[in-house]
C-alpha cells in the first residue's frame, strides 16, 4: 500500500467518535449524528490544501489585506445510501458546495457494484470533487464512483471514507493512483462476506435504521 496518497486522520476527537460508531449499542439517532460530526472533522483536514488568494477588506479599525479561498469551486458526491449521512456535515463547513449523487449497491452474490442512480451538477467538470462513503471495503463501489465522476471530465478528485480496509485502499490506488484518500481508520481486514473487520457493520443500515 502506497501511503503517500492516503491521509489517516487520527485526531483524538475523530478517534473518540469513531469508537462510538463502532459500538453495536449505539442507536440510530446517535449513529447518524456522529457520522455527520465525523464528516465535518474530516472535511476540515481534507480541505487543508485549498488555495488562498489575498483580498483587501476594511475592518472597523483599518484596511487589511487578508485571505480568502481561491480557485475552483467544490462539489461533493455521496455514494448512496450511506454516503448521504456525511453530506450535512460537509455542508456545515462548505455551504456553497454543490451536491451530486451516485446510487450504487453491492450485489450480495457477486459483491460487484451496481449503479442505479446518477445526477451531477451541470458544471461538475469545473469543480474539484470529494466523493463520500463511510465504508471502503473491497473498493469496488468507490472505484466505480470515481470512474463515473471522471467520465464527466472532473480532473481533481478526493475520496473520503470513515473506515477503510487495506484491500479497498489497494484497489482504489491501483485503479486511480491520482486520487487522494482521506480516512479516519484503516482496519485489519475483510471477512468472508467482505465486511470490514472490526468495522462498524452495515453503515447504510445503521444510518437509516433498516435492520
Ligand atoms: C456499502 C458502503 C459502500 C460499499 C462498500 O454500501 O456504503 O458503498 O458497501 O463496499 P465495497 O468497497 O466492497 O464496494 P452498500 O452496498 O451496502 O449499499 P447501501 O449504502 O445502499 O446500504
Ligand atoms: N459496507 C458496509 O456498510 N460495511 C462494511 O463493513 C462493508 C461494506
mmCIF file of C-alpha atoms and ligand atoms in Angstrom:
data_model
loop_
_atom_site.group_PDB
_atom_site.id
_atom_site.type_symbol
_atom_site.label_atom_id
_atom_site.label_comp_id
_atom_site.label_asym_id
_atom_site.label_seq_id
_atom_site.Cartn_x
_atom_site.Cartn_y
_atom_site.Cartn_z
ATOM 1 C CA UNK A 1 0.000 0.000 0.000
ATOM 2 C CA UNK A 2 1.438 3.354 -1.039
ATOM 3 C CA UNK A 3 0.559 5.589 1.934
ATOM 4 C CA UNK A 4 1.680 8.784 0.193
ATOM 5 C CA UNK A 5 -1.822 9.397 -1.196
ATOM 6 C CA UNK A 6 -3.589 8.129 1.950
ATOM 7 C CA UNK A 7 -4.304 10.504 4.824
ATOM 8 C CA UNK A 8 -5.177 8.700 8.031
ATOM 9 C CA UNK A 9 -6.810 11.359 10.192
ATOM 10 C CA UNK A 10 -6.111 10.325 13.757
ATOM 11 C CA UNK A 11 -7.234 13.433 15.628
ATOM 12 C CA UNK A 12 -8.387 12.465 19.153
ATOM 13 C CA UNK A 13 -11.912 13.802 18.534
ATOM 14 C CA UNK A 14 -12.203 11.606 15.451
ATOM 15 C CA UNK A 15 -10.882 8.529 17.217
ATOM 16 C CA UNK A 16 -13.308 9.074 20.111
ATOM 17 C CA UNK A 17 -16.317 9.484 17.843
ATOM 18 C CA UNK A 18 -15.240 6.502 15.771
ATOM 19 C CA UNK A 19 -15.320 4.297 18.873
ATOM 20 C CA UNK A 20 -18.939 5.321 19.444
ATOM 21 C CA UNK A 21 -19.776 4.475 15.820
ATOM 22 C CA UNK A 22 -18.141 1.061 16.119
ATOM 23 C CA UNK A 23 -20.078 0.181 19.293
ATOM 24 C CA UNK A 24 -23.042 -2.068 18.423
ATOM 25 C CA UNK A 25 -25.024 -0.483 21.275
ATOM 26 C CA UNK A 26 -25.024 2.942 19.598
ATOM 27 C CA UNK A 27 -28.551 3.617 18.343
ATOM 28 C CA UNK A 28 -29.632 5.081 15.041
ATOM 29 C CA UNK A 29 -30.042 8.688 16.240
ATOM 30 C CA UNK A 30 -26.580 8.909 17.783
ATOM 31 C CA UNK A 31 -25.035 6.986 14.908
ATOM 32 C CA UNK A 32 -26.451 9.380 12.310
ATOM 33 C CA UNK A 33 -25.426 12.470 14.271
ATOM 34 C CA UNK A 34 -21.908 11.220 14.847
ATOM 35 C CA UNK A 35 -21.387 10.219 11.199
ATOM 36 C CA UNK A 36 -22.228 13.818 10.364
ATOM 37 C CA UNK A 37 -19.843 15.208 13.005
ATOM 38 C CA UNK A 38 -17.057 12.913 11.805
ATOM 39 C CA UNK A 39 -17.614 14.147 8.250
ATOM 40 C CA UNK A 40 -17.254 17.762 9.452
ATOM 41 C CA UNK A 41 -13.989 16.994 11.238
ATOM 42 C CA UNK A 42 -12.654 15.076 8.229
ATOM 43 C CA UNK A 43 -13.659 17.907 5.911
ATOM 44 C CA UNK A 44 -11.518 20.296 7.943
ATOM 45 C CA UNK A 45 -8.468 18.143 7.174
ATOM 46 C CA UNK A 46 -9.384 17.231 3.593
ATOM 47 C CA UNK A 47 -9.611 20.920 2.660
ATOM 48 C CA UNK A 48 -6.267 21.838 4.233
ATOM 49 C CA UNK A 49 -4.666 22.297 0.790
ATOM 50 C CA UNK A 50 -7.307 24.628 -0.668
ATOM 51 C CA UNK A 51 -5.530 27.508 -2.395
ATOM 52 C CA UNK A 52 -5.893 31.003 -0.940
ATOM 53 C CA UNK A 53 -5.758 34.428 -2.524
ATOM 54 C CA UNK A 54 -5.297 37.837 -0.997
ATOM 55 C CA UNK A 55 -8.240 40.173 -0.629
ATOM 56 C CA UNK A 56 -8.360 43.732 0.641
ATOM 57 C CA UNK A 57 -11.042 44.450 3.195
ATOM 58 C CA UNK A 58 -11.932 47.209 5.603
ATOM 59 C CA UNK A 59 -12.198 46.144 9.239
ATOM 60 C CA UNK A 60 -13.948 48.536 11.681
ATOM 61 C CA UNK A 61 -10.416 49.708 12.537
ATOM 62 C CA UNK A 62 -8.308 49.715 9.358
ATOM 63 C CA UNK A 63 -7.810 48.440 5.815
ATOM 64 C CA UNK A 64 -6.294 44.956 5.777
ATOM 65 C CA UNK A 65 -5.028 42.509 3.199
ATOM 66 C CA UNK A 66 -6.388 39.125 4.229
ATOM 67 C CA UNK A 67 -7.012 35.726 2.613
ATOM 68 C CA UNK A 68 -9.956 34.052 1.006
ATOM 69 C CA UNK A 69 -10.353 30.701 -0.714
ATOM 70 C CA UNK A 70 -9.385 30.957 -4.363
ATOM 71 C CA UNK A 71 -9.600 28.736 -7.358
ATOM 72 C CA UNK A 72 -12.036 26.076 -8.315
ATOM 73 C CA UNK A 73 -15.281 25.518 -6.514
ATOM 74 C CA UNK A 74 -16.135 22.247 -4.811
ATOM 75 C CA UNK A 75 -18.729 19.572 -5.327
ATOM 76 C CA UNK A 76 -19.377 16.668 -3.013
ATOM 77 C CA UNK A 77 -20.688 13.363 -4.323
ATOM 78 C CA UNK A 78 -22.116 10.933 -1.769
ATOM 79 C CA UNK A 79 -22.405 7.294 -2.781
ATOM 80 C CA UNK A 80 -25.991 6.307 -1.922
ATOM 81 C CA UNK A 81 -27.120 5.318 0.529
ATOM 82 C CA UNK A 82 -24.589 5.536 3.284
ATOM 83 C CA UNK A 83 -22.647 8.484 1.823
ATOM 84 C CA UNK A 84 -25.758 10.635 2.365
ATOM 85 C CA UNK A 85 -25.032 10.511 6.079
ATOM 86 C CA UNK A 86 -21.876 12.575 5.508
ATOM 87 C CA UNK A 87 -23.398 15.349 3.357
ATOM 88 C CA UNK A 88 -24.747 17.702 6.042
ATOM 89 C CA UNK A 89 -21.503 17.501 7.964
ATOM 90 C CA UNK A 90 -19.530 18.688 4.945
ATOM 91 C CA UNK A 91 -22.038 21.418 4.053
ATOM 92 C CA UNK A 92 -21.647 22.788 7.584
ATOM 93 C CA UNK A 93 -18.154 23.913 6.578
ATOM 94 C CA UNK A 94 -18.665 24.433 2.823
ATOM 95 C CA UNK A 95 -22.279 25.591 2.439
ATOM 96 C CA UNK A 96 -21.785 26.621 -1.195
ATOM 97 C CA UNK A 97 -20.614 23.182 -2.358
ATOM 98 C CA UNK A 98 -22.866 21.576 -4.949
ATOM 99 C CA UNK A 99 -24.011 18.015 -4.382
ATOM 100 C CA UNK A 100 -24.078 15.210 -6.951
ATOM 101 C CA UNK A 101 -25.455 11.761 -6.191
ATOM 102 C CA UNK A 102 -24.370 8.315 -7.313
ATOM 103 C CA UNK A 103 -26.556 5.349 -6.390
ATOM 104 C CA UNK A 104 -24.591 2.120 -6.092
ATOM 105 C CA UNK A 105 -25.250 -1.048 -4.205
ATOM 106 C CA UNK A 106 -23.057 -4.048 -3.797
ATOM 107 C CA UNK A 107 -24.658 -7.120 -5.334
ATOM 108 C CA UNK A 108 -24.720 -9.616 -2.441
ATOM 109 C CA UNK A 109 -23.839 -12.524 -4.780
ATOM 110 C CA UNK A 110 -21.099 -11.040 -6.936
ATOM 111 C CA UNK A 111 -20.092 -8.249 -4.472
ATOM 112 C CA UNK A 112 -19.737 -6.029 -7.576
ATOM 113 C CA UNK A 113 -21.233 -2.501 -7.523
ATOM 114 C CA UNK A 114 -24.474 -1.969 -9.448
ATOM 115 C CA UNK A 115 -25.337 1.615 -10.496
ATOM 116 C CA UNK A 116 -28.994 2.628 -10.116
ATOM 117 C CA UNK A 117 -28.851 6.440 -9.979
ATOM 118 C CA UNK A 118 -26.622 9.279 -11.080
ATOM 119 C CA UNK A 119 -27.284 13.030 -11.034
ATOM 120 C CA UNK A 120 -24.447 15.532 -11.172
ATOM 121 C CA UNK A 121 -24.355 19.356 -11.036
ATOM 122 C CA UNK A 122 -24.237 20.689 -14.616
ATOM 123 C CA UNK A 123 -20.905 22.447 -14.041
ATOM 124 C CA UNK A 124 -19.241 19.497 -12.302
ATOM 125 C CA UNK A 125 -16.350 19.407 -14.822
ATOM 126 C CA UNK A 126 -15.178 22.791 -13.491
ATOM 127 C CA UNK A 127 -15.269 21.691 -9.862
ATOM 128 C CA UNK A 128 -12.999 19.730 -7.567
ATOM 129 C CA UNK A 129 -14.890 16.754 -6.201
ATOM 130 C CA UNK A 130 -14.908 14.944 -2.872
ATOM 131 C CA UNK A 131 -16.599 11.535 -3.057
ATOM 132 C CA UNK A 132 -18.178 10.439 0.234
ATOM 133 C CA UNK A 133 -18.824 6.958 1.583
ATOM 134 C CA UNK A 134 -18.378 5.865 5.198
ATOM 135 C CA UNK A 135 -17.013 2.438 4.184
ATOM 136 C CA UNK A 136 -14.227 1.444 1.786
ATOM 137 C CA UNK A 137 -14.360 -2.363 1.820
ATOM 138 C CA UNK A 138 -13.340 -4.133 -1.416
ATOM 139 C CA UNK A 139 -13.088 -0.714 -3.058
ATOM 140 C CA UNK A 140 -15.421 -1.759 -5.885
ATOM 141 C CA UNK A 141 -18.041 0.921 -5.153
ATOM 142 C CA UNK A 142 -15.505 3.718 -4.676
ATOM 143 C CA UNK A 143 -13.565 2.799 -7.803
ATOM 144 C CA UNK A 144 -16.754 2.693 -9.887
ATOM 145 C CA UNK A 145 -17.899 6.047 -8.435
ATOM 146 C CA UNK A 146 -14.550 7.620 -9.314
ATOM 147 C CA UNK A 147 -14.880 6.215 -12.861
ATOM 148 C CA UNK A 148 -18.319 7.858 -13.232
ATOM 149 C CA UNK A 149 -17.137 11.200 -11.914
ATOM 150 C CA UNK A 150 -14.128 11.131 -14.249
ATOM 151 C CA UNK A 151 -16.480 10.478 -17.183
ATOM 152 C CA UNK A 152 -17.922 13.961 -16.523
ATOM 153 C CA UNK A 153 -14.472 15.453 -17.085
ATOM 154 C CA UNK A 154 -13.604 16.120 -13.441
ATOM 155 C CA UNK A 155 -9.826 16.417 -13.045
ATOM 156 C CA UNK A 156 -9.287 16.564 -9.301
ATOM 157 C CA UNK A 157 -10.998 14.013 -7.081
ATOM 158 C CA UNK A 158 -10.612 13.144 -3.401
ATOM 159 C CA UNK A 159 -12.192 10.165 -1.701
ATOM 160 C CA UNK A 160 -13.376 10.431 1.917
ATOM 161 C CA UNK A 161 -14.190 7.286 3.906
ATOM 162 C CA UNK A 162 -14.605 6.923 7.649
ATOM 163 C CA UNK A 163 -13.248 3.345 7.789
ATOM 164 C CA UNK A 164 -11.176 1.596 5.115
ATOM 165 C CA UNK A 165 -9.917 -1.940 4.694
ATOM 166 C CA UNK A 166 -6.397 -2.325 3.284
ATOM 167 C CA UNK A 167 -7.922 -4.213 0.330
ATOM 168 C CA UNK A 168 -10.102 -1.218 -0.584
ATOM 169 C CA UNK A 169 -7.243 1.237 -0.403
ATOM 170 C CA UNK A 170 -5.128 -1.012 -2.650
ATOM 171 C CA UNK A 171 -7.958 -1.351 -5.172
ATOM 172 C CA UNK A 172 -8.533 2.416 -5.420
ATOM 173 C CA UNK A 173 -4.802 3.061 -5.689
ATOM 174 C CA UNK A 174 -4.447 0.512 -8.495
ATOM 175 C CA UNK A 175 -7.410 1.870 -10.460
ATOM 176 C CA UNK A 176 -6.997 5.569 -9.618
ATOM 177 C CA UNK A 177 -3.473 6.446 -8.473
ATOM 178 C CA UNK A 178 -4.280 10.159 -8.871
ATOM 179 C CA UNK A 179 -6.977 10.155 -6.144
ATOM 180 C CA UNK A 180 -6.089 11.155 -2.589
ATOM 181 C CA UNK A 181 -7.846 9.115 0.075
ATOM 182 C CA UNK A 182 -8.887 10.508 3.478
ATOM 183 C CA UNK A 183 -9.824 8.008 6.188
ATOM 184 C CA UNK A 184 -10.253 8.092 9.967
ATOM 185 C CA UNK A 185 -9.098 4.466 10.351
ATOM 186 C CA UNK A 186 -7.532 1.650 8.362
ATOM 187 C CA UNK A 187 -8.903 -1.575 9.815
ATOM 188 C CA UNK A 188 -7.449 -5.052 9.829
ATOM 189 C CA UNK A 189 -9.141 -6.950 7.016
ATOM 190 C CA UNK A 190 -12.335 -8.048 5.269
ATOM 191 C CA UNK A 191 -14.317 -11.064 6.460
ATOM 192 C CA UNK A 192 -15.788 -13.802 4.212
ATOM 193 C CA UNK A 193 -18.762 -11.528 3.374
ATOM 194 C CA UNK A 194 -16.435 -8.641 2.555
ATOM 195 C CA UNK A 195 -17.426 -6.725 5.680
ATOM 196 C CA UNK A 196 -14.692 -4.677 7.317
ATOM 197 C CA UNK A 197 -13.226 -6.230 10.496
ATOM 198 C CA UNK A 198 -13.692 -4.869 13.126
ATOM 199 C CA UNK A 199 -15.504 -2.096 11.185
ATOM 200 C CA UNK A 200 -18.896 -0.877 12.326
ATOM 201 C CA UNK A 201 -21.274 -3.218 10.498
ATOM 202 C CA UNK A 202 -23.510 -2.092 7.638
ATOM 203 C CA UNK A 203 -23.218 1.699 7.538
ATOM 204 C CA UNK A 204 -26.402 2.225 5.488
ATOM 205 C CA UNK A 205 -28.488 0.094 7.820
ATOM 206 C CA UNK A 206 -27.098 1.830 10.894
ATOM 207 C CA UNK A 207 -27.683 5.358 9.487
ATOM 208 C CA UNK A 208 -31.195 4.664 8.251
ATOM 209 C CA UNK A 209 -32.282 2.060 10.801
ATOM 210 C CA UNK A 210 -33.136 -0.529 8.165
ATOM 211 C CA UNK A 211 -32.095 -3.574 10.181
HETATM 212 C C1 LIG B 1 -21.780 -0.155 1.359
HETATM 213 C C2 LIG B 1 -20.953 1.090 1.618
HETATM 214 C C3 LIG B 1 -20.178 1.223 0.333
HETATM 215 C C4 LIG B 1 -19.949 -0.207 -0.067
HETATM 216 C C5 LIG B 1 -18.540 -0.567 0.284
HETATM 217 O O1 LIG B 1 -22.884 0.139 0.602
HETATM 218 O O2 LIG B 1 -21.723 2.206 1.943
HETATM 219 O O3 LIG B 1 -20.888 1.929 -0.675
HETATM 220 O O4 LIG B 1 -20.854 -1.011 0.675
HETATM 221 O O5 LIG B 1 -18.228 -1.809 -0.202
HETATM 222 P P1 LIG B 1 -17.141 -2.050 -1.335
HETATM 223 O O6 LIG B 1 -15.957 -1.215 -1.008
HETATM 224 O O7 LIG B 1 -16.844 -3.521 -1.215
HETATM 225 O O8 LIG B 1 -17.750 -1.706 -2.665
HETATM 226 P P2 LIG B 1 -23.990 -0.986 0.262
HETATM 227 O O9 LIG B 1 -23.643 -1.729 -0.978
HETATM 228 O O10 LIG B 1 -24.231 -1.818 1.493
HETATM 229 O O11 LIG B 1 -25.255 -0.128 -0.129
HETATM 230 P P3 LIG B 1 -26.150 0.845 0.801
HETATM 231 O O12 LIG B 1 -25.305 2.077 1.098
HETATM 232 O O13 LIG B 1 -27.294 1.157 -0.091
HETATM 233 O O14 LIG B 1 -26.532 0.113 2.054
HETATM 234 N N1 LIG B 2 -20.342 -1.955 3.594
HETATM 235 C C1 LIG B 2 -20.641 -1.648 4.876
HETATM 236 O O1 LIG B 2 -21.590 -0.913 5.150
HETATM 237 N N2 LIG B 2 -19.883 -2.169 5.847
HETATM 238 C C2 LIG B 2 -18.832 -2.969 5.587
HETATM 239 O O2 LIG B 2 -18.157 -3.419 6.540
HETATM 240 C C3 LIG B 2 -18.543 -3.270 4.241
HETATM 241 C C4 LIG B 2 -19.310 -2.746 3.265
#
